[in-house]
Short mmCIF file of N, CA and C in Angstrom, two decimals:
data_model
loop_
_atom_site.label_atom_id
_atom_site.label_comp_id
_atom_site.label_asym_id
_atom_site.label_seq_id
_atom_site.Cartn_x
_atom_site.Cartn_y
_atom_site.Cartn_z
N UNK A 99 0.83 -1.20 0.00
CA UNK A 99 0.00 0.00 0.00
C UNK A 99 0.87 1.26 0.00
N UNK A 100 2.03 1.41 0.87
CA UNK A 100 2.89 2.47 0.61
C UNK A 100 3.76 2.87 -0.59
N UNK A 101 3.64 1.29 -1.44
CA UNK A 101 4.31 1.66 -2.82
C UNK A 101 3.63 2.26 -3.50
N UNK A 102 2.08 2.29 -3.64
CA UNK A 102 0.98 2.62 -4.25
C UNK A 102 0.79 4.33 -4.08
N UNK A 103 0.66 4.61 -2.94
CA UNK A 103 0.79 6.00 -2.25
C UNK A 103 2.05 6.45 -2.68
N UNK A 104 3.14 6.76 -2.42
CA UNK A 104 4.25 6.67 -2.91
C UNK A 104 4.25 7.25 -4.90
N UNK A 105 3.83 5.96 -5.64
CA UNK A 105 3.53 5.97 -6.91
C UNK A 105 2.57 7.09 -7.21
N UNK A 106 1.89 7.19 -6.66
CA UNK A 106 0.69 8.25 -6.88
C UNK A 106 0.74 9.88 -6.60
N UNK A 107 2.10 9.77 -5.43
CA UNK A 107 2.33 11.21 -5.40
C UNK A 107 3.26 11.45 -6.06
N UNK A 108 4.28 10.66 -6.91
CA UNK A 108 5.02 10.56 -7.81
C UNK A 108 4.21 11.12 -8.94
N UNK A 109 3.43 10.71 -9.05
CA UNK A 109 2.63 11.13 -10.50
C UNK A 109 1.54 12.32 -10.62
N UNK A 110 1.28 12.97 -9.29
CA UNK A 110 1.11 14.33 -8.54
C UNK A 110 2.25 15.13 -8.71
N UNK A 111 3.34 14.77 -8.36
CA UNK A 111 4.54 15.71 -8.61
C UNK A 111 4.74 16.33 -9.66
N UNK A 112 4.66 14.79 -10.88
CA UNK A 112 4.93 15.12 -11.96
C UNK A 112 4.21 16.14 -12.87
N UNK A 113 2.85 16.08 -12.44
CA UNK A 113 1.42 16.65 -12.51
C UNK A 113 1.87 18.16 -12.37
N UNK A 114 2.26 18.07 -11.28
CA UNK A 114 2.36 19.86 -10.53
C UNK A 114 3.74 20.26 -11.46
N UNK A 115 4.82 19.75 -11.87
CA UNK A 115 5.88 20.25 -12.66
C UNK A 115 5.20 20.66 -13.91
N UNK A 116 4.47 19.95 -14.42
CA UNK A 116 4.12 20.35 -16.23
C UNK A 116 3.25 21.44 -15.58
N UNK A 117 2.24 21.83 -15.02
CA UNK A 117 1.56 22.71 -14.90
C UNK A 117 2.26 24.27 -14.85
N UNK A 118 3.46 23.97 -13.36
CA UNK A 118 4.19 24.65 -13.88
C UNK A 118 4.90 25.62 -14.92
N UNK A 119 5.39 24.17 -15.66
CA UNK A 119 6.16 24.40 -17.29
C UNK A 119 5.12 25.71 -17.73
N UNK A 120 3.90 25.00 -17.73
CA UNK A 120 2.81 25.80 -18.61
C UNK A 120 2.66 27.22 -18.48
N UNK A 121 2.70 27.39 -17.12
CA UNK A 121 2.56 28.56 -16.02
C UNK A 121 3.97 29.81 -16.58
N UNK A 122 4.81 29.09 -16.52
CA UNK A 122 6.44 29.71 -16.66
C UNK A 122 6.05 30.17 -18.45
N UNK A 123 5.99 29.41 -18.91
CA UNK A 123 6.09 29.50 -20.38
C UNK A 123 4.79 30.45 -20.89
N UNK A 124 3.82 30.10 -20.48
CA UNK A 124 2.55 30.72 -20.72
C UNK A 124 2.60 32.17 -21.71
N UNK A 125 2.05 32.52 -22.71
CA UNK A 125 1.58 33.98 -23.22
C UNK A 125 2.04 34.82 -22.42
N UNK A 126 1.06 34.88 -21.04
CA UNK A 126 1.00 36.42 -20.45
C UNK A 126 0.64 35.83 -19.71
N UNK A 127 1.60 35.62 -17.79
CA UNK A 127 1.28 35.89 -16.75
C UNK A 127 0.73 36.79 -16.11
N UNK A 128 0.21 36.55 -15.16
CA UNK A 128 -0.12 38.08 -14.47
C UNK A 128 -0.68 39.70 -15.56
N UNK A 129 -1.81 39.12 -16.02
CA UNK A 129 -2.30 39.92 -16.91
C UNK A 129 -2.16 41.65 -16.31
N UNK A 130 -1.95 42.17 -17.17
CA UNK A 130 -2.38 44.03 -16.49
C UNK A 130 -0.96 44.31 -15.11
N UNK A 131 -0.43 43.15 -14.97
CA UNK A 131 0.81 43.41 -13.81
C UNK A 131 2.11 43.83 -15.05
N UNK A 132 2.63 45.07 -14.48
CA UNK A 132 3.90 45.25 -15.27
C UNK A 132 5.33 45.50 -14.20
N UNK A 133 6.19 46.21 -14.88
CA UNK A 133 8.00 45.76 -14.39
C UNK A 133 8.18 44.56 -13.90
N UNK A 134 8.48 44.14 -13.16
CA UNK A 134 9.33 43.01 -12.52
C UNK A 134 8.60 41.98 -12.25
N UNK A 135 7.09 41.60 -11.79
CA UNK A 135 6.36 40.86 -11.19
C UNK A 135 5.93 39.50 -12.63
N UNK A 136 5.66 40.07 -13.36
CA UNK A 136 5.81 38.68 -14.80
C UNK A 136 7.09 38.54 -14.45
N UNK A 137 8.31 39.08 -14.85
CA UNK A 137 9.18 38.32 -14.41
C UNK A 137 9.64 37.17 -13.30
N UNK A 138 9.53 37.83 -11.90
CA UNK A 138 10.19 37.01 -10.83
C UNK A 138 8.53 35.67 -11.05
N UNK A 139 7.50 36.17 -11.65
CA UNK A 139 6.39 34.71 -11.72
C UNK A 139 6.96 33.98 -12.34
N UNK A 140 7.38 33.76 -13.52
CA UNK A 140 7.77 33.09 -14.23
C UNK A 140 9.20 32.61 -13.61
N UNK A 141 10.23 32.87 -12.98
CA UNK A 141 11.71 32.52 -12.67
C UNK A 141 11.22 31.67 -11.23
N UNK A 142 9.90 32.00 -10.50
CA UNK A 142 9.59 31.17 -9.54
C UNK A 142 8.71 29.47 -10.22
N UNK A 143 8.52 29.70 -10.91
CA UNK A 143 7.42 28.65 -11.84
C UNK A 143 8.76 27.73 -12.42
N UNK A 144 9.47 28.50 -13.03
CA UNK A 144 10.71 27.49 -13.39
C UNK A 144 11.85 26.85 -12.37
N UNK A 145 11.78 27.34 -11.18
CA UNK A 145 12.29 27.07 -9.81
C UNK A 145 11.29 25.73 -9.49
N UNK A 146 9.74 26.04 -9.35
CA UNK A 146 8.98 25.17 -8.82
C UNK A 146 8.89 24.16 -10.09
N UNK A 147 8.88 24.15 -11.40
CA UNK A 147 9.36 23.03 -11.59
C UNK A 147 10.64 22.17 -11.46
N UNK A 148 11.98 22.55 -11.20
CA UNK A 148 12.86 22.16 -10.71
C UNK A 148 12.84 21.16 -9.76
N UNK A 149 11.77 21.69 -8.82
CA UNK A 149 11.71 21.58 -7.44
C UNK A 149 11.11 19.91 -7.56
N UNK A 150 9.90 20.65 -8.14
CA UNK A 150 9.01 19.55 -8.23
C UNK A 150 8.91 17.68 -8.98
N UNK A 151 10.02 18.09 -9.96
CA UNK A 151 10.51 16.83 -10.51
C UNK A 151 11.74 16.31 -9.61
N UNK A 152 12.39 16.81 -9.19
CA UNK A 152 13.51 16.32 -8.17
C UNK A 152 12.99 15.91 -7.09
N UNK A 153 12.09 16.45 -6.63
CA UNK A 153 11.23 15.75 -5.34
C UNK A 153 10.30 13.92 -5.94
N UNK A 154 9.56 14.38 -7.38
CA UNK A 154 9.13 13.53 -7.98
C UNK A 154 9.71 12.40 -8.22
N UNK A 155 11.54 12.44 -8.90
CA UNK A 155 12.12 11.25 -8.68
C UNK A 155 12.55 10.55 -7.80
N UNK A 156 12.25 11.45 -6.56
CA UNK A 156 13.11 10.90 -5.41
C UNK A 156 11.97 9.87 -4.81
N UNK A 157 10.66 10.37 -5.43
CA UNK A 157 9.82 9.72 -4.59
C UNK A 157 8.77 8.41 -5.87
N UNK A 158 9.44 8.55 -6.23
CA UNK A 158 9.13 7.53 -7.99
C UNK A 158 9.95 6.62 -7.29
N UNK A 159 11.17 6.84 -7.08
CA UNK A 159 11.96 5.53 -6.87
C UNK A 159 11.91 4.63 -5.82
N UNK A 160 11.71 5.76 -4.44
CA UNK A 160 11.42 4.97 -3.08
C UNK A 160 10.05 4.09 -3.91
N UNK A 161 8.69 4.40 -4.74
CA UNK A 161 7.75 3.14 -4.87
C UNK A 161 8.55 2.19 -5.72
N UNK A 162 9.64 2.36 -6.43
CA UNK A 162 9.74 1.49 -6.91
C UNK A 162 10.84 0.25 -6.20
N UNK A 163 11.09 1.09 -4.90
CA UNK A 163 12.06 0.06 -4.42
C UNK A 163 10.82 -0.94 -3.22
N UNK A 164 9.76 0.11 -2.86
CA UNK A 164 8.46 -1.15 -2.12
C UNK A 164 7.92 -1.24 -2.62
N UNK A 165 7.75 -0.88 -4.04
CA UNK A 165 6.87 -2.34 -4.95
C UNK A 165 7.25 -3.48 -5.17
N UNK A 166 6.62 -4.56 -5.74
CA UNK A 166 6.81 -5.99 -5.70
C UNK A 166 7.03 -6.34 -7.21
N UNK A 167 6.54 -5.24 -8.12
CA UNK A 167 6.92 -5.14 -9.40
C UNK A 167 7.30 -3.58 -9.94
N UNK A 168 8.05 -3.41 -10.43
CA UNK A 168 8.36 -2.39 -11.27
C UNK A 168 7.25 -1.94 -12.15
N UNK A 169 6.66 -2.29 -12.95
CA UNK A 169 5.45 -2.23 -13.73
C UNK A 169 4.43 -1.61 -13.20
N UNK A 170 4.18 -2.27 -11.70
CA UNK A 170 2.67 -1.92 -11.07
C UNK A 170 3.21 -0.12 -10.30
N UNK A 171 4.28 0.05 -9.87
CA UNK A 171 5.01 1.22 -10.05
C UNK A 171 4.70 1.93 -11.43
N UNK A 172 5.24 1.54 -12.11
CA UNK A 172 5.21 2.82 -13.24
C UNK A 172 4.29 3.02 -13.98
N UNK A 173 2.51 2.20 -13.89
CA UNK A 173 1.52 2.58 -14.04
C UNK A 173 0.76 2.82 -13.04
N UNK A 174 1.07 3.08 -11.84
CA UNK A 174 0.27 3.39 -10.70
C UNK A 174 0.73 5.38 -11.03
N UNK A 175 2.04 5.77 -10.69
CA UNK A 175 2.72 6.61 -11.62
C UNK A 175 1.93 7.35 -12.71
N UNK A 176 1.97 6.87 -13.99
CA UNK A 176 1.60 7.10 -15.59
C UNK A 176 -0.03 7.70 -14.96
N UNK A 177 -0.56 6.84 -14.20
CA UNK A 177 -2.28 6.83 -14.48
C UNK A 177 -2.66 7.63 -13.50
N UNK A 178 -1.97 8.03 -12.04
CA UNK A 178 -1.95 9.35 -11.42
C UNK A 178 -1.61 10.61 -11.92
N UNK A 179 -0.65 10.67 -12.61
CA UNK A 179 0.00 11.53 -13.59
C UNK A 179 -1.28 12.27 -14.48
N UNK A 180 -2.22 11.39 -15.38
CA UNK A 180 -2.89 11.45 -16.29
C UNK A 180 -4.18 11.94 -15.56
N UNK A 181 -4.38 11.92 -14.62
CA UNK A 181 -5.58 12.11 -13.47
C UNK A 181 -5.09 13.50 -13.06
N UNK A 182 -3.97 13.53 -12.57
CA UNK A 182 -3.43 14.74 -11.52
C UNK A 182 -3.54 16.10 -13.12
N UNK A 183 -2.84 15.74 -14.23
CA UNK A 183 -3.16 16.78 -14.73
C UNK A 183 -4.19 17.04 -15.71
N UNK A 184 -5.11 16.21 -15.35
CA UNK A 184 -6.62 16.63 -16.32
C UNK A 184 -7.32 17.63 -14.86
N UNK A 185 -7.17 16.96 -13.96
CA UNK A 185 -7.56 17.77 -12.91
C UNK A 185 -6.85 19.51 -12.63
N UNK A 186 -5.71 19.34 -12.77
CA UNK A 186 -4.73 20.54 -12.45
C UNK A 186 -5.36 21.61 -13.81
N UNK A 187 -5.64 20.82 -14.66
CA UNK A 187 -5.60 21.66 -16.05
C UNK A 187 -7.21 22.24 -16.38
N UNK A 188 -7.97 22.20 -15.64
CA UNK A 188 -9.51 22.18 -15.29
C UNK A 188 -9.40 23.27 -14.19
N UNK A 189 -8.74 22.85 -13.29
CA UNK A 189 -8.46 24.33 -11.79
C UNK A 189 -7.77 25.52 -12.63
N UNK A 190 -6.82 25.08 -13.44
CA UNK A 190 -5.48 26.75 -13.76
C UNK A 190 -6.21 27.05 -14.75
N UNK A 191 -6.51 25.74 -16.16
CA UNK A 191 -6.19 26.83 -17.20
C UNK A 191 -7.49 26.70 -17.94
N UNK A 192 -8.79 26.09 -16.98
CA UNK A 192 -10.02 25.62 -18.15
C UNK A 192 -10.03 24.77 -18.69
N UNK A 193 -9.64 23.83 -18.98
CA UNK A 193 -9.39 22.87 -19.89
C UNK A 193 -10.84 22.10 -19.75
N UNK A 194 -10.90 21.39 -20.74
CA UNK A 194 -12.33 20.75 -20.30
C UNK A 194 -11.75 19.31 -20.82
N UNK A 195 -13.14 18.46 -20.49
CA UNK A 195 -12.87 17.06 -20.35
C UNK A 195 -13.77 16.23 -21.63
N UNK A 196 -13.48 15.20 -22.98
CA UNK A 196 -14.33 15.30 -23.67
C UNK A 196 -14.70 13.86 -23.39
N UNK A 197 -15.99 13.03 -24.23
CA UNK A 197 -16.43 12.07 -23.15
C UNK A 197 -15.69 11.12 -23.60
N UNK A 198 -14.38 11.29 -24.70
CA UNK A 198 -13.31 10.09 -24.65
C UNK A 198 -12.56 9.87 -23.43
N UNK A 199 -12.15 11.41 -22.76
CA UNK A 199 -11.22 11.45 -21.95
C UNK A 199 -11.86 10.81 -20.84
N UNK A 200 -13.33 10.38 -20.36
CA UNK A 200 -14.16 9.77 -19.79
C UNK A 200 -13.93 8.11 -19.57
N UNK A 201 -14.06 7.97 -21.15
CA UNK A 201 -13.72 6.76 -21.28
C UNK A 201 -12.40 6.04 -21.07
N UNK A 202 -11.33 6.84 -21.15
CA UNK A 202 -9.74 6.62 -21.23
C UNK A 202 -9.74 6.44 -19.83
N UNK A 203 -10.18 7.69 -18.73
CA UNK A 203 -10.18 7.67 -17.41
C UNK A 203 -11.09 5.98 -16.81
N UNK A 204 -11.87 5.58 -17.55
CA UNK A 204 -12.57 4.62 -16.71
C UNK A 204 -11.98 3.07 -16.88
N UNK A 205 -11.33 3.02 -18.11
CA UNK A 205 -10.20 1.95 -18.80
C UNK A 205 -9.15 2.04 -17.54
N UNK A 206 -8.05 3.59 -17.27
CA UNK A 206 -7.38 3.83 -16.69
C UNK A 206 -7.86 3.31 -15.37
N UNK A 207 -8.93 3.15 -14.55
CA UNK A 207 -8.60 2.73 -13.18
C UNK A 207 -9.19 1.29 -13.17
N UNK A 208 -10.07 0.85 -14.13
CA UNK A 208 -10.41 -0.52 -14.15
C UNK A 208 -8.83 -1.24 -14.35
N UNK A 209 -8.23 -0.52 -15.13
CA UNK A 209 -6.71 -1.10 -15.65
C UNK A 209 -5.76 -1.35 -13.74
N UNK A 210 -6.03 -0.27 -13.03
CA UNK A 210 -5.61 -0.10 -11.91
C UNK A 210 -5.95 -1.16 -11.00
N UNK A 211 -7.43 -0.70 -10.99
CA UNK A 211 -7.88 -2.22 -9.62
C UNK A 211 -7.53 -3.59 -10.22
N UNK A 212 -7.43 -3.75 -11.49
CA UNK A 212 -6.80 -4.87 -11.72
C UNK A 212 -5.60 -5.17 -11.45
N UNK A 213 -4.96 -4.50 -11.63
CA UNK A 213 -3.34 -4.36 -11.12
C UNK A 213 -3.48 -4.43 -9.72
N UNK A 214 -3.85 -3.77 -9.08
CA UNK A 214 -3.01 -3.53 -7.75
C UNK A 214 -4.28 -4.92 -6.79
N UNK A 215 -4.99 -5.88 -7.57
CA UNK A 215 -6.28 -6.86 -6.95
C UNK A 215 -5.65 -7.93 -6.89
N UNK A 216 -4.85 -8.35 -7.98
CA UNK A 216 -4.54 -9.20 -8.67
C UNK A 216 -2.99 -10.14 -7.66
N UNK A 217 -3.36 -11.05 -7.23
CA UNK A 217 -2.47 -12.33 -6.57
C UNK A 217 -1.24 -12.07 -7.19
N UNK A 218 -0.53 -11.80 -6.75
CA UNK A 218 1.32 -11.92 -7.43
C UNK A 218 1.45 -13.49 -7.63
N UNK A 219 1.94 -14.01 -8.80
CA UNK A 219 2.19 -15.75 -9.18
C UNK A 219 3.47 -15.51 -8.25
N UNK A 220 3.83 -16.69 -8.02
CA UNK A 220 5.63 -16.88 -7.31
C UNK A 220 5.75 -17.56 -8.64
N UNK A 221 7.44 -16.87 -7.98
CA UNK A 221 8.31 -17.10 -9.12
C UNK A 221 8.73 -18.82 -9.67
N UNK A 222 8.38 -19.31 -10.96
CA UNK A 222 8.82 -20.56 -10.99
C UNK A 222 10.24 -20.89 -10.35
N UNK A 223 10.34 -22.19 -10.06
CA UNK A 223 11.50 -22.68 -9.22
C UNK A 223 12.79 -23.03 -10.61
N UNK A 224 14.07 -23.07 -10.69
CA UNK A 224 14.46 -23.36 -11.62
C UNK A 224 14.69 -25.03 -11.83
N UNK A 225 14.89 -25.15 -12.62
CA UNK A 225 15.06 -26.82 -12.50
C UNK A 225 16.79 -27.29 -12.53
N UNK A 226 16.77 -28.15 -11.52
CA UNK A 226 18.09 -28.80 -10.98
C UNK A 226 18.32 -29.75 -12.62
N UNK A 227 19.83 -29.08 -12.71
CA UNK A 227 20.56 -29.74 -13.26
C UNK A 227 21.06 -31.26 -12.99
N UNK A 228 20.80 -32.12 -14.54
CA UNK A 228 21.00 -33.74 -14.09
C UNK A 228 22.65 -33.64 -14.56
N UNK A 229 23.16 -34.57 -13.56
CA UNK A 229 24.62 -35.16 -13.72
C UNK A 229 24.98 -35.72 -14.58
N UNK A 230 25.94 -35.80 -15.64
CA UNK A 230 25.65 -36.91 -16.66
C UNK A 230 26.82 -37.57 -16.09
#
């Protein structure tokens, strides 16, 4: 369960960095604000993405060292990621949601509870070498 949590704020992180990006890069910050204040927004936005992916890998990797698979890591990850910024992008910038992205989202966590429901097989045993 902590790899899962873990994975998920990994893919929150990652979430909050591109938003960022967007933020930094954007047209026109701070509409009607002039001298210095677009500036230091934007040099803080490119700071907080810095921030935010370095925190992100640090915490991508701790799930991937208490997960039990690598895989169930890097789509627990991918599919928080894909959640965190349809959501992020709906709060900042409007974005809207169309009823594919509905459908992608409902694939995306059926894909999940399957993953994270699902009995781990043990690993086959290898087979002992015969003497000749």
């Amino acid at each position: 369960m902590r790899a899962a949590v873990a994975a998920a704020a990994a893919g929150l992180l990652g979430a909050a960095a591109a938003a960022a990006a967007k933020l930094a890069l954007g047209a026109r910050p701070l509409r009607g604000a002039g001298g210095w204040l677009p500036v230091l927004f934007r040099v803080g936005c490119i700071g907080l993405v810095c921030a935010c992916n370095a925190v992100m890998w640090t915490v991508f990797a701790k799930a991937l060292r208490l997960s039990s698979s690598s895989a169930t890591a890097s789509v627990t990850t991918t599919a928080s990621n894909f959640i965190s910024s349809a959501i992020l992008g709906k709060l900042l910038f409007g974005e809207t949601w169309t009823p594919v992205w509905w459908v992608g989202l409902a694939m995306t966590l059926c894909g999940l509870v399957l993953l994270h429901t699902a009995a781990p097989r043990p690993a086959p045993l290898p087979a002992e070498k015969k003497e000749m």
